[in-house]
Short mmCIF file of C-alpha atoms in Angstrom, two decimals:
data_model
loop_
_atom_site.label_atom_id
_atom_site.label_comp_id
_atom_site.label_asym_id
_atom_site.label_seq_id
_atom_site.Cartn_x
_atom_site.Cartn_y
_atom_site.Cartn_z
CA MET A 17 4.87 17.75 9.06
CA GLY A 18 3.10 18.55 12.27
CA GLY A 19 -0.39 19.08 10.90
CA THR A 20 -0.28 15.84 9.06
CA ARG A 21 0.78 14.08 12.22
CA LEU A 22 -2.16 15.46 14.11
CA LEU A 23 -4.70 14.14 11.69
CA GLY A 24 -2.58 11.09 11.09
CA TRP A 25 -2.92 10.26 14.75
CA LEU A 26 -6.65 10.55 14.63
CA VAL A 27 -7.08 8.31 11.66
CA GLY A 28 -3.91 6.43 12.31
CA ALA A 29 -5.78 3.21 12.81
CA VAL A 30 -6.55 3.18 9.13
CA GLU A 31 -3.51 4.83 7.71
CA ARG A 32 -0.78 5.60 10.16
CA GLU A 33 1.58 8.51 9.79
CA PRO A 34 1.70 9.15 6.06
CA VAL A 35 4.79 7.97 4.25
CA ASP A 36 6.87 10.54 2.43
CA TRP A 37 7.15 8.60 -0.82
CA SER A 38 9.46 11.16 -2.41
CA ALA A 39 11.94 10.58 0.39
CA VAL A 40 11.44 6.84 0.08
CA TYR A 41 12.34 7.05 -3.59
CA GLU A 42 15.52 9.03 -2.95
CA GLU A 43 16.60 6.71 -0.17
CA GLU A 44 15.67 3.35 -1.63
CA LEU A 45 16.62 3.83 -5.28
CA PRO A 46 20.37 3.19 -4.77
CA ARG A 47 19.66 0.17 -2.57
CA VAL A 48 17.25 -1.45 -4.99
CA TYR A 49 19.43 -0.65 -7.99
CA ASN A 50 22.51 -2.15 -6.36
CA PHE A 51 20.54 -5.18 -5.26
CA PHE A 52 19.89 -5.86 -8.94
CA ARG A 53 23.45 -5.01 -9.89
CA TYR A 54 24.76 -7.66 -7.55
CA ARG A 55 21.93 -10.09 -8.19
CA ILE A 56 21.65 -9.86 -11.97
CA GLY A 57 24.84 -8.34 -13.23
CA ASP A 58 24.59 -5.96 -16.14
CA ARG A 59 23.72 -2.33 -15.69
CA ALA A 60 20.96 -2.06 -18.28
CA THR A 61 19.03 -5.00 -16.85
CA ALA A 62 19.54 -3.68 -13.34
CA GLU A 63 17.97 -0.39 -14.40
CA ASP A 64 15.05 -2.10 -16.11
CA LEU A 65 14.31 -4.27 -13.11
CA THR A 66 14.76 -1.38 -10.69
CA ALA A 67 12.18 0.59 -12.65
CA LEU A 68 9.84 -2.40 -12.69
CA ALA A 69 10.17 -2.88 -8.94
CA PHE A 70 9.49 0.77 -8.18
CA GLU A 71 6.51 0.90 -10.51
CA LYS A 72 5.04 -2.13 -8.77
CA ALA A 73 5.73 -0.56 -5.39
CA TRP A 74 4.16 2.73 -6.42
CA ARG A 75 0.99 1.05 -7.64
CA ALA A 76 0.79 -0.86 -4.37
CA ARG A 77 1.93 1.92 -2.07
CA ARG A 78 -1.50 2.50 -0.57
CA ARG A 79 -1.49 -1.06 0.69
CA TYR A 80 1.81 -0.61 2.49
CA ARG A 81 1.44 -1.14 6.23
CA ARG A 82 4.06 0.48 8.40
CA ASP A 83 3.30 -1.87 11.25
CA ARG A 84 4.10 -4.94 9.14
CA ALA A 85 7.54 -4.01 7.81
CA ALA A 86 9.90 -1.12 7.33
CA VAL A 87 9.36 0.49 3.97
CA SER A 88 12.88 -0.51 2.91
CA THR A 89 12.10 -4.16 3.63
CA TRP A 90 8.76 -3.88 1.84
CA ILE A 91 10.38 -2.50 -1.32
CA LEU A 92 13.18 -5.03 -1.20
CA ALA A 93 10.58 -7.80 -0.99
CA ILE A 94 9.03 -6.45 -4.19
CA ALA A 95 12.47 -6.19 -5.82
CA ARG A 96 13.26 -9.74 -4.79
CA ASN A 97 10.06 -11.01 -6.42
CA VAL A 98 10.91 -9.08 -9.56
CA ALA A 99 14.30 -10.81 -9.63
CA ILE A 100 12.67 -14.21 -9.11
CA ASP A 101 10.28 -13.56 -12.01
CA TYR A 102 13.19 -12.43 -14.13
CA PHE A 103 15.11 -15.63 -13.54
CA ARG A 104 12.02 -17.71 -14.19
CA GLN A 105 11.77 -16.11 -17.60
CA THR A 106 15.42 -15.97 -18.57
CA ARG A 107 17.18 -18.68 -16.56
CA LEU A 108 20.32 -16.70 -17.10
CA GLU A 109 22.71 -14.95 -14.79
CA VAL A 110 25.34 -12.70 -16.28
CA PRO A 111 28.50 -11.17 -14.93
CA ILE A 112 28.60 -7.64 -13.58
CA ASP A 113 28.75 -5.20 -16.45
CA ASP A 114 31.67 -2.78 -16.63
CA SER A 115 30.83 -0.97 -19.83
CA ASP A 116 30.04 2.47 -18.46
CA ALA A 117 33.30 3.91 -17.24
CA GLU A 118 33.78 6.92 -19.45
CA ARG A 119 34.40 9.30 -16.53
CA GLU A 120 37.47 7.43 -15.33
CA THR A 121 41.08 7.61 -16.45
CA PRO A 122 42.43 4.87 -18.73
CA GLU A 123 44.45 3.46 -15.84
CA THR A 124 41.58 3.28 -13.38
CA VAL A 125 39.30 1.99 -16.09
CA ALA A 126 41.72 -0.83 -16.75
CA VAL A 127 41.95 -1.76 -13.10
CA ARG A 128 38.25 -1.40 -12.62
CA HIS A 129 37.41 -3.48 -15.67
CA SER A 130 39.66 -6.16 -14.43
CA ASP A 131 38.21 -6.11 -10.90
CA LEU A 132 34.66 -6.02 -12.13
CA ARG A 133 35.23 -8.91 -14.43
CA ARG A 134 36.79 -10.90 -11.65
CA LEU A 135 33.96 -10.14 -9.26
CA GLY A 136 31.38 -10.81 -11.93
CA ALA A 137 32.93 -14.16 -12.66
CA LEU A 138 33.04 -15.07 -8.98
CA LEU A 139 29.44 -14.02 -8.37
CA GLY A 140 28.35 -15.85 -11.49
CA GLU A 141 29.60 -19.10 -10.06
CA LEU A 142 27.63 -18.78 -6.84
CA PRO A 143 24.45 -20.78 -6.33
CA PRO A 144 21.32 -18.57 -6.63
CA ARG A 145 20.61 -18.50 -2.91
CA GLU A 146 24.12 -17.39 -1.98
CA ARG A 147 24.17 -14.76 -4.70
CA GLU A 148 20.82 -13.42 -3.59
CA LEU A 149 22.00 -13.10 0.00
CA LEU A 150 25.12 -11.26 -1.16
CA ALA A 151 23.01 -8.95 -3.31
CA LEU A 152 20.77 -8.13 -0.36
CA LYS A 153 23.75 -7.63 1.93
CA PHE A 154 26.16 -5.73 -0.28
CA GLY A 155 23.89 -4.38 -2.99
CA ALA A 156 20.92 -3.32 -0.90
CA GLY A 157 22.78 -2.92 2.37
CA ALA A 158 20.17 -4.97 4.22
CA THR A 159 20.80 -6.23 7.74
CA ASN A 160 20.92 -9.94 8.43
CA ARG A 161 17.62 -9.58 10.25
CA ALA A 162 15.96 -7.94 7.27
CA ILE A 163 17.43 -10.57 4.95
CA ALA A 164 16.08 -13.29 7.22
CA LYS A 165 12.63 -11.74 7.05
CA LEU A 166 12.78 -11.47 3.28
CA THR A 167 14.05 -14.96 2.62
CA SER A 168 12.35 -16.88 5.43
CA LEU A 169 15.73 -18.11 6.62
CA SER A 170 16.70 -17.72 10.26
CA GLU A 171 18.94 -14.80 11.11
CA SER A 172 21.71 -17.10 12.27
CA ASN A 173 21.37 -19.12 9.10
CA VAL A 174 21.74 -15.96 7.03
CA GLY A 175 24.84 -15.03 9.00
CA THR A 176 26.36 -18.46 8.56
CA ILE A 177 25.70 -18.62 4.81
CA LEU A 178 27.04 -15.11 4.27
CA HIS A 179 30.14 -15.80 6.32
CA ARG A 180 30.87 -18.97 4.41
CA THR A 181 30.17 -17.38 1.04
CA ILE A 182 32.24 -14.29 1.70
CA GLY A 183 35.08 -16.46 2.97
CA GLY A 184 35.04 -18.47 -0.24
CA LEU A 185 34.94 -15.36 -2.38
CA ARG A 186 37.69 -13.73 -0.35
CA ALA A 187 39.94 -16.71 -0.83
CA ALA A 188 39.23 -16.82 -4.56
CA TRP A 189 39.74 -13.08 -4.84
CA ASP A 190 43.08 -13.24 -3.07
CA ALA A 191 44.09 -16.17 -5.20
CA GLY A 192 43.67 -13.98 -8.24
CA GLY A 193 40.29 -14.67 -9.70
CA ARG A 194 38.48 -17.85 -10.17
CA ARG A 195 37.51 -20.14 -7.39
CA MET B 20 37.72 -10.92 7.43
CA SER B 21 37.62 -7.92 5.10
CA ASP B 22 34.87 -7.78 2.53
CA ASP B 23 35.87 -4.46 1.00
CA PHE B 24 36.39 -6.12 -2.33
CA LEU B 25 32.64 -6.78 -2.43
CA SER B 26 31.53 -3.35 -1.31
CA ARG B 27 33.66 -1.31 -3.65
CA PHE B 28 31.46 -2.05 -6.63
CA HIS B 29 28.49 -0.36 -5.10
CA GLU B 30 27.54 2.51 -7.40
CA GLU B 31 25.01 5.29 -7.62
CA PRO B 32 22.29 4.93 -10.24
CA ARG B 33 22.76 7.13 -13.28
CA GLY B 34 21.20 10.55 -12.81
CA GLU B 35 19.32 10.36 -16.10
CA PHE B 36 17.85 7.01 -15.14
CA ALA B 37 16.88 8.26 -11.66
CA GLU B 38 15.13 11.32 -13.10
CA ASP B 39 13.35 9.34 -15.76
CA LEU B 40 12.07 6.81 -13.24
CA LYS B 41 10.95 9.59 -10.92
CA ARG B 42 8.87 11.04 -13.77
CA ARG B 43 7.32 7.66 -14.45
CA LEU B 44 6.37 7.26 -10.80
CA ARG B 45 4.87 10.73 -10.78
CA ASP B 46 2.81 9.75 -13.83
CA ILE B 47 1.49 6.78 -11.87
CA GLU B 48 0.48 9.07 -9.01
CA VAL B 49 -1.29 11.48 -11.36
CA ALA B 50 -3.05 8.68 -13.23
CA GLU B 51 -4.28 7.19 -9.98
CA ALA B 52 -5.46 10.40 -8.40
CA GLU B 53 -8.75 10.91 -10.19
CA PRO B 54 -10.07 7.35 -10.55
CA ALA B 55 -9.04 6.61 -6.98
CA ALA B 56 -11.01 9.57 -5.78
CA ARG B 57 -14.04 8.46 -7.77
CA ARG B 58 -14.22 4.79 -6.88
CA ARG B 59 -13.56 5.55 -3.27
CA GLY B 60 -13.76 3.19 -0.46
CA ARG B 61 -10.97 4.53 1.66
CA ALA B 62 -12.89 7.33 3.18
CA VAL B 63 -10.70 8.72 5.89
CA PRO B 64 -7.25 7.83 4.53
CA LEU B 65 -7.91 9.67 1.31
CA LEU B 66 -7.56 12.90 3.16
CA ALA B 67 -5.30 11.74 5.90
CA GLY B 68 -2.34 11.67 3.60
CA THR B 69 -2.60 15.24 2.48
CA ALA B 70 -1.32 18.34 4.10
CA PHE B 71 -4.41 20.11 2.85
CA ALA B 72 -6.59 17.83 4.91
CA ALA B 73 -4.39 18.47 7.87
CA ALA B 74 -4.75 22.19 7.45
CA VAL B 75 -8.51 21.95 7.16
CA ALA B 76 -8.77 19.58 10.06
CA LEU B 77 -6.59 21.80 12.14
CA ALA B 78 -8.82 24.74 11.37
CA PHE B 79 -11.81 22.70 12.44
CA THR B 80 -10.25 21.81 15.74
CA LEU B 81 -9.93 25.37 16.84
CA PRO B 82 -12.09 26.54 19.73
CA PRO B 83 -13.77 29.91 19.98
CA VAL B 84 -11.80 32.59 21.69
CA ARG B 85 -12.64 33.33 25.24
CA ALA B 86 -13.56 36.76 26.42
CA ALA B 87 -11.42 39.45 24.88
CA ALA B 88 -10.34 40.53 28.33
CA ARG B 89 -8.46 37.29 28.71
CA ASN B 90 -4.92 37.93 27.81
CA PHE B 91 -3.62 34.41 27.55
CA LEU B 92 -4.04 31.34 25.46
CA ASP B 93 -7.16 29.29 25.22
CA LEU B 94 -7.17 25.52 25.28
CA PHE B 95 -9.16 23.10 23.19
CA ARG B 96 -10.10 19.60 24.35
CA VAL B 97 -11.73 16.93 22.23
CA LYS B 98 -14.98 15.64 23.66
CA ARG B 99 -16.61 14.42 20.52
CA PHE B 100 -16.01 13.80 16.86
CA ALA B 101 -18.17 14.80 13.93
CA ALA B 102 -17.90 13.89 10.27
CA VAL B 103 -17.63 16.52 7.57
CA PRO B 104 -18.38 15.46 4.01
CA VAL B 105 -15.72 16.74 1.62
CA ASP B 106 -15.40 16.63 -2.13
CA PRO B 107 -12.25 14.70 -3.12
CA ASP B 108 -12.49 15.96 -6.68
CA ARG B 109 -11.50 19.36 -5.35
CA LEU B 110 -8.22 17.95 -4.15
CA ALA B 111 -7.64 16.22 -7.46
CA ARG B 112 -8.30 19.48 -9.29
CA ILE B 113 -5.82 21.32 -7.10
CA GLU B 114 -3.15 18.71 -7.70
CA ARG B 115 -3.73 18.86 -11.43
CA GLY B 116 -3.58 22.65 -11.28
CA GLY B 117 -0.07 22.46 -9.90
CA LEU B 118 -0.72 24.27 -6.62
CA ASP B 119 1.71 22.86 -4.08
CA LEU B 120 -0.50 22.78 -1.03
CA LYS B 121 1.97 20.73 0.93
CA SER B 122 4.59 23.43 0.61
CA LEU B 123 2.09 26.17 1.33
CA VAL B 124 1.09 24.52 4.58
CA SER B 125 4.49 23.29 5.64
CA GLU B 126 5.99 26.76 5.29
CA GLN B 127 3.68 27.83 8.09
CA VAL B 128 4.42 24.95 10.41
CA GLU B 129 7.28 25.01 12.86
CA VAL B 130 8.16 21.78 14.60
CA ILE B 131 8.78 22.35 18.29
CA GLU B 132 9.24 18.78 19.33
CA PRO B 133 9.92 16.30 16.52
CA ALA B 134 7.79 13.21 16.22
CA ARG B 135 9.39 9.93 17.14
CA LYS B 136 8.48 6.65 15.51
CA PRO B 137 6.41 4.24 17.59
CA ALA B 138 8.66 2.02 19.70
CA PRO B 139 7.57 -1.42 20.93
CA VAL B 140 7.25 -1.85 24.70
CA ASP B 141 6.91 -4.98 26.81
CA GLY B 142 3.20 -4.67 27.44
CA PRO B 143 0.34 -2.42 28.53
CA GLU B 144 1.95 -1.64 31.90
CA ALA B 145 5.15 -0.51 30.26
CA ALA B 146 3.09 1.52 27.83
CA SER B 147 1.29 3.20 30.73
CA ALA B 148 4.60 4.22 32.22
CA ALA B 149 6.03 5.40 28.91
CA ALA B 150 2.95 7.38 27.90
CA GLY B 151 2.02 8.69 31.33
CA LEU B 152 -1.55 7.46 31.26
CA GLY B 153 -3.51 4.49 32.54
CA VAL B 154 -3.75 2.24 29.52
CA ARG B 155 -7.20 0.74 29.18
CA GLN B 156 -7.80 -2.59 27.52
CA PRO B 157 -10.81 -4.40 26.10
CA SER B 158 -12.09 -7.36 28.09
CA VAL B 159 -13.87 -8.69 25.01
CA LEU B 160 -11.83 -9.46 21.91
CA PRO B 161 -13.01 -10.56 18.48
CA ARG B 162 -13.06 -14.36 18.23
CA GLY B 163 -9.56 -15.66 17.59
CA ALA B 164 -7.82 -12.31 18.19
CA ALA B 165 -5.01 -11.84 20.69
CA LEU B 166 -2.78 -8.98 21.72
CA ALA B 167 0.24 -9.11 19.43
CA GLU B 168 2.13 -5.88 20.00
CA VAL B 169 2.15 -2.79 22.19
CA SER B 170 4.04 0.30 21.19
CA VAL B 171 4.22 3.96 22.14
CA GLY B 172 4.54 6.78 19.66
CA HIS B 173 5.38 10.42 20.25
CA PRO B 174 3.65 12.71 17.73
CA GLY B 175 5.50 15.73 19.14
CA ALA B 176 4.51 19.37 19.10
CA PHE B 177 4.30 22.02 16.43
CA ARG B 178 3.29 25.60 15.89
CA VAL B 179 1.22 26.92 12.99
CA SER B 180 1.48 30.57 11.97
CA LEU B 181 -1.44 31.90 10.00
CA ASP B 182 -0.51 33.63 6.78
CA VAL B 183 -3.58 35.40 5.43
CA SER B 184 -2.33 35.67 1.87
CA LYS B 185 -1.53 31.96 1.68
CA LEU B 186 -4.77 31.01 3.36
CA GLU B 187 -6.64 33.07 0.78
CA LEU B 188 -4.64 31.45 -2.00
CA VAL B 189 -5.61 27.99 -0.81
CA ALA B 190 -9.24 28.99 -0.29
CA ARG B 191 -9.56 30.44 -3.77
CA ALA B 192 -7.82 27.42 -5.26
CA VAL B 193 -10.53 25.16 -3.88
CA GLY B 194 -13.33 27.35 -5.13
CA VAL B 195 -14.04 29.78 -2.30
CA ASP B 196 -14.24 33.01 -4.26
CA ASP B 197 -14.76 35.33 -1.29
CA PRO B 198 -12.68 33.97 1.60
CA ASP B 199 -13.04 37.22 3.58
CA ILE B 200 -10.20 36.53 6.02
CA PRO B 201 -9.47 39.34 8.51
CA ALA B 202 -6.02 40.85 7.99
CA SER B 203 -5.60 40.87 11.76
CA TRP B 204 -5.18 37.11 11.70
CA ASN B 205 -1.88 37.43 9.92
CA GLY B 206 0.91 36.05 12.06
CA ALA B 207 -1.38 34.55 14.71
CA THR B 208 0.20 31.39 16.07
CA LEU B 209 -1.54 28.21 17.12
CA GLN B 210 0.39 25.65 19.10
CA VAL B 211 -0.41 21.96 19.14
CA GLN B 212 1.01 19.57 21.70
CA ALA B 213 0.20 15.95 20.91
CA PRO B 214 0.77 13.64 23.90
CA PRO B 215 2.24 10.13 23.54
CA VAL B 216 0.03 7.57 21.83
CA VAL B 217 -0.29 3.97 23.00
CA MET B 218 -0.93 1.55 20.17
CA MET B 219 -2.13 -1.97 20.87
CA ARG B 220 -2.31 -4.35 17.94
CA TYR B 221 -4.52 -7.42 18.16
CA HIS B 222 -3.93 -10.08 15.54
CA ARG B 223 -6.23 -12.72 14.05
CA GLY B 224 -5.19 -14.80 11.06
CA THR B 225 -4.38 -12.29 8.37
CA GLU B 226 -6.20 -9.42 10.07
CA ASP B 227 -5.29 -6.79 12.61
CA PHE B 228 -7.29 -4.69 15.01
CA MET B 229 -5.55 -1.57 16.27
CA LEU B 230 -6.48 0.34 19.41
CA LEU B 231 -4.91 3.76 19.95
CA GLN B 232 -5.18 5.73 23.14
CA SER B 233 -3.84 9.12 24.15
CA ARG B 234 -4.43 11.97 26.50
CA ASN B 235 -6.23 14.84 24.88
CA PRO B 236 -4.02 16.86 22.56
CA GLU B 237 -3.67 20.47 23.62
CA ILE B 238 -4.20 23.25 21.14
CA GLU B 239 -3.38 26.76 22.24
CA VAL B 240 -5.12 29.53 20.40
CA PRO B 241 -4.27 33.22 20.65
CA GLU B 242 -6.96 35.71 21.38
CA GLY B 243 -8.31 37.73 18.50
CA ILE B 244 -9.11 34.81 16.28
CA ASP B 245 -12.78 34.25 15.51
CA LEU B 246 -12.48 30.54 15.26
CA ALA B 247 -16.07 29.87 14.39
CA ARG B 248 -15.42 32.09 11.39
CA LEU B 249 -12.25 30.23 10.56
CA GLY B 250 -14.10 26.94 10.95
CA THR B 251 -16.83 28.13 8.61
CA LEU B 252 -14.20 29.03 6.06
CA GLY B 253 -12.78 25.54 6.45
CA LEU B 254 -16.19 24.03 5.86
CA ARG B 255 -16.57 26.01 2.65
CA MET B 256 -13.16 24.81 1.55
CA THR B 257 -14.43 21.24 1.81
CA GLY B 258 -17.09 22.00 -0.77
CA MET B 259 -20.04 23.36 1.26
CA THR B 260 -21.91 26.41 0.05
CA THR B 261 -21.84 29.51 2.23
CA GLU B 262 -25.29 28.71 3.60
CA GLU B 263 -24.51 25.03 4.22
CA ALA B 264 -21.32 25.97 6.04
CA ARG B 265 -23.13 28.54 8.15
CA LEU B 266 -25.85 26.07 9.17
CA PHE B 267 -23.36 23.31 9.85
CA ALA B 268 -21.14 25.62 11.88
CA ARG B 269 -24.08 26.48 14.13
CA THR B 270 -24.39 22.83 15.15
CA ILE B 271 -20.75 22.59 16.19
CA ASP B 272 -19.33 23.22 19.62
CA TRP B 273 -16.06 24.63 18.38
CA ARG B 274 -14.49 24.26 21.79
CA SER B 275 -14.69 20.52 21.94
CA THR B 276 -15.59 18.96 18.60
CA LEU B 277 -12.99 17.56 16.27
CA LEU B 278 -14.21 17.29 12.71
CA VAL B 279 -13.15 14.33 10.61
CA PRO B 280 -13.21 14.83 6.83
CA ILE B 281 -15.11 12.11 4.95
CA PRO B 282 -15.20 12.16 1.13
CA VAL B 283 -18.73 12.48 -0.19
CA GLN B 284 -18.33 9.45 -2.42
CA GLY B 285 -16.53 7.45 0.20
CA GLY B 286 -17.60 5.28 3.04
CA THR B 287 -20.43 5.76 5.43
CA PHE B 288 -20.35 7.22 8.90
CA ARG B 289 -22.71 7.25 11.82
CA GLU B 290 -22.79 8.42 15.38
CA VAL B 291 -22.65 5.64 17.94
CA GLU B 292 -22.54 5.46 21.71
CA VAL B 293 -19.43 4.06 23.35
CA ARG B 294 -19.66 3.59 27.10
CA GLY B 295 -21.99 6.54 27.42
CA GLN B 296 -19.96 8.80 25.12
CA LYS B 297 -20.76 9.79 21.58
CA GLY B 298 -18.43 8.26 19.05
CA LEU B 299 -18.02 8.36 15.29
CA LEU B 300 -17.95 5.12 13.31
CA VAL B 301 -16.57 5.39 9.77
CA THR B 302 -16.88 2.40 7.47
CA SER B 303 -15.38 2.05 4.03
CA MET B 304 -14.69 -0.57 1.40
CA GLN B 305 -10.98 -1.22 1.03
CA PRO B 306 -9.63 -1.78 -2.48
CA PRO B 307 -8.99 -5.46 -3.20
CA LYS B 308 -5.50 -6.87 -3.17
CA PRO B 309 -4.58 -8.57 -6.43
CA SER B 310 -4.29 -12.34 -6.18
CA ALA B 311 -1.12 -14.11 -7.18
CA ASP B 312 -2.73 -15.61 -10.27
CA GLY B 313 -4.42 -12.40 -11.33
CA THR B 314 -7.99 -13.49 -10.61
CA PRO B 315 -10.17 -10.63 -9.40
CA ARG B 316 -10.97 -10.31 -5.71
CA SER B 317 -13.60 -8.29 -3.98
CA GLY B 318 -12.74 -5.52 -1.55
CA ARG B 319 -13.19 -5.74 2.19
CA TRP B 320 -15.03 -3.60 4.65
CA ARG B 321 -12.99 -1.83 7.24
CA SER B 322 -14.09 0.50 10.02
CA VAL B 323 -12.60 2.96 12.42
CA LEU B 324 -14.27 4.14 15.60
CA LEU B 325 -13.30 7.43 17.25
CA TRP B 326 -14.41 8.55 20.69
CA ALA B 327 -13.30 10.54 23.73
CA ASP B 328 -13.70 9.51 27.33
CA GLY B 329 -12.43 11.01 30.55
CA GLY B 330 -9.84 13.34 29.08
CA GLU B 331 -8.50 10.73 26.71
CA ILE B 332 -9.21 10.02 23.09
CA PHE B 333 -9.41 6.63 21.42
CA ALA B 334 -9.32 5.23 17.91
CA LEU B 335 -10.11 1.60 17.17
CA ASP B 336 -9.64 0.21 13.69
CA GLY B 337 -10.59 -3.23 12.43
CA PRO B 338 -12.05 -5.31 9.63
CA GLY B 339 -15.77 -5.45 8.95
CA GLN B 340 -18.54 -2.93 9.25
CA GLY B 341 -18.02 -2.08 12.88
CA ILE B 342 -19.82 -4.79 14.84
CA GLU B 343 -16.68 -6.36 16.28
CA ILE B 344 -14.86 -3.12 17.06
CA LEU B 345 -17.97 -1.67 18.69
CA GLU B 346 -18.26 -4.71 20.94
CA MET B 347 -14.55 -4.45 21.67
CA ALA B 348 -14.82 -0.74 22.46
CA GLN B 349 -17.76 -1.23 24.80
CA SER B 350 -15.64 -3.63 26.88
CA ILE B 351 -12.68 -1.29 27.35
CA ARG B 352 -11.96 -0.73 31.02
#
């Protein structure tokens, strides 16, 4: 809003243009949720961890600095730490959950169950680093540059790992399931 | 190589989950509002994030109308800044009362030229060209600090239409029982053109200093508006009594003074001299960041210095209680 921008300019050195956190929520919720879906697996845990990540972000939102990182990267960094804490506590990675498909037809449910199981099994076999990169790429829709910033890997390294991992998954997928 | 098989499992979060989480986040905001206002350290930002503050600040920036015979718009130019103590509890009360000030204000704002996010440029010279001003730089930097980034932002332009009934609603909501706003103000339009802003970030260890520079924003005001009166109303909306607002308003040159709201329980402010110009230095204690192991940390001082010089306005923000940024500001050429 214009008026906010005017004052925001004047005190911008302390708090730059105010962030519209409602819009951030709408935009980032699917990305964070799908990051956990791909990273963790089952839907219920993905929801729990998504909620935890957003609550942490909301309590820290006044410390967010626009000049340090895009808000999407900032929230993903929080989500990533939540996932790391989760694995520290559980040391368990589970396949993607396919239990909530009541809106689909029996045929599509069958196909979908099968595909989800296959993908879950394939992801479950990946080393943690590769699975995390896939979750950031395909779950959160992050760019290689953003992933590099989040993981402290170089951008080219991220690209190489993703390319190799996707190639392996693709081959296993085409072969009918397990790698 | 196709990776569709990976993407197809992307799904939207359940609506019930999304709504429930949204409520929980709103609860966090509500729970934080009052204690945050009380413990205060973040003086200026407390208000900067609210549309209400913007509306009040905008009212304060308005110059008096020139002679009634003049049949065209007046212009306001910032020459100095002055602090206005405000009561943050008023804002908290409004939020708790459910009055949507943001909507009330935004309904009256029309964006003429949308703001564009700051874009990095190659250096000060490129910034000068992009912003259309001669970028000035400090010759003295805090020990260990170096220029890390230069960017140019475009705040854009907007138009504010006064709506007397809404203005009265807001005034009464913050405790002004007798706003006494002339009906003739209804529909009057103020236009704000904010020129490009050059932002130079200086980095030191884990700290940043930020220097912002811009040509003076232009605010066009239609004739017929008694802006000293509007400004006085704005002062009362910040928590001043009628008499306090009247006395304060008499000390203000409404043509050239931009008022900066400072919460009464927040940081300190003082007038300083910057290269022969009067500036405003606001210092506040920033809330501590939690440590990784949960041990308590103390907050840090942070200051922002505002001043105008030669048709341009400056803001310089940095850590500490102002000694380093003052020295930096004095060296700007």
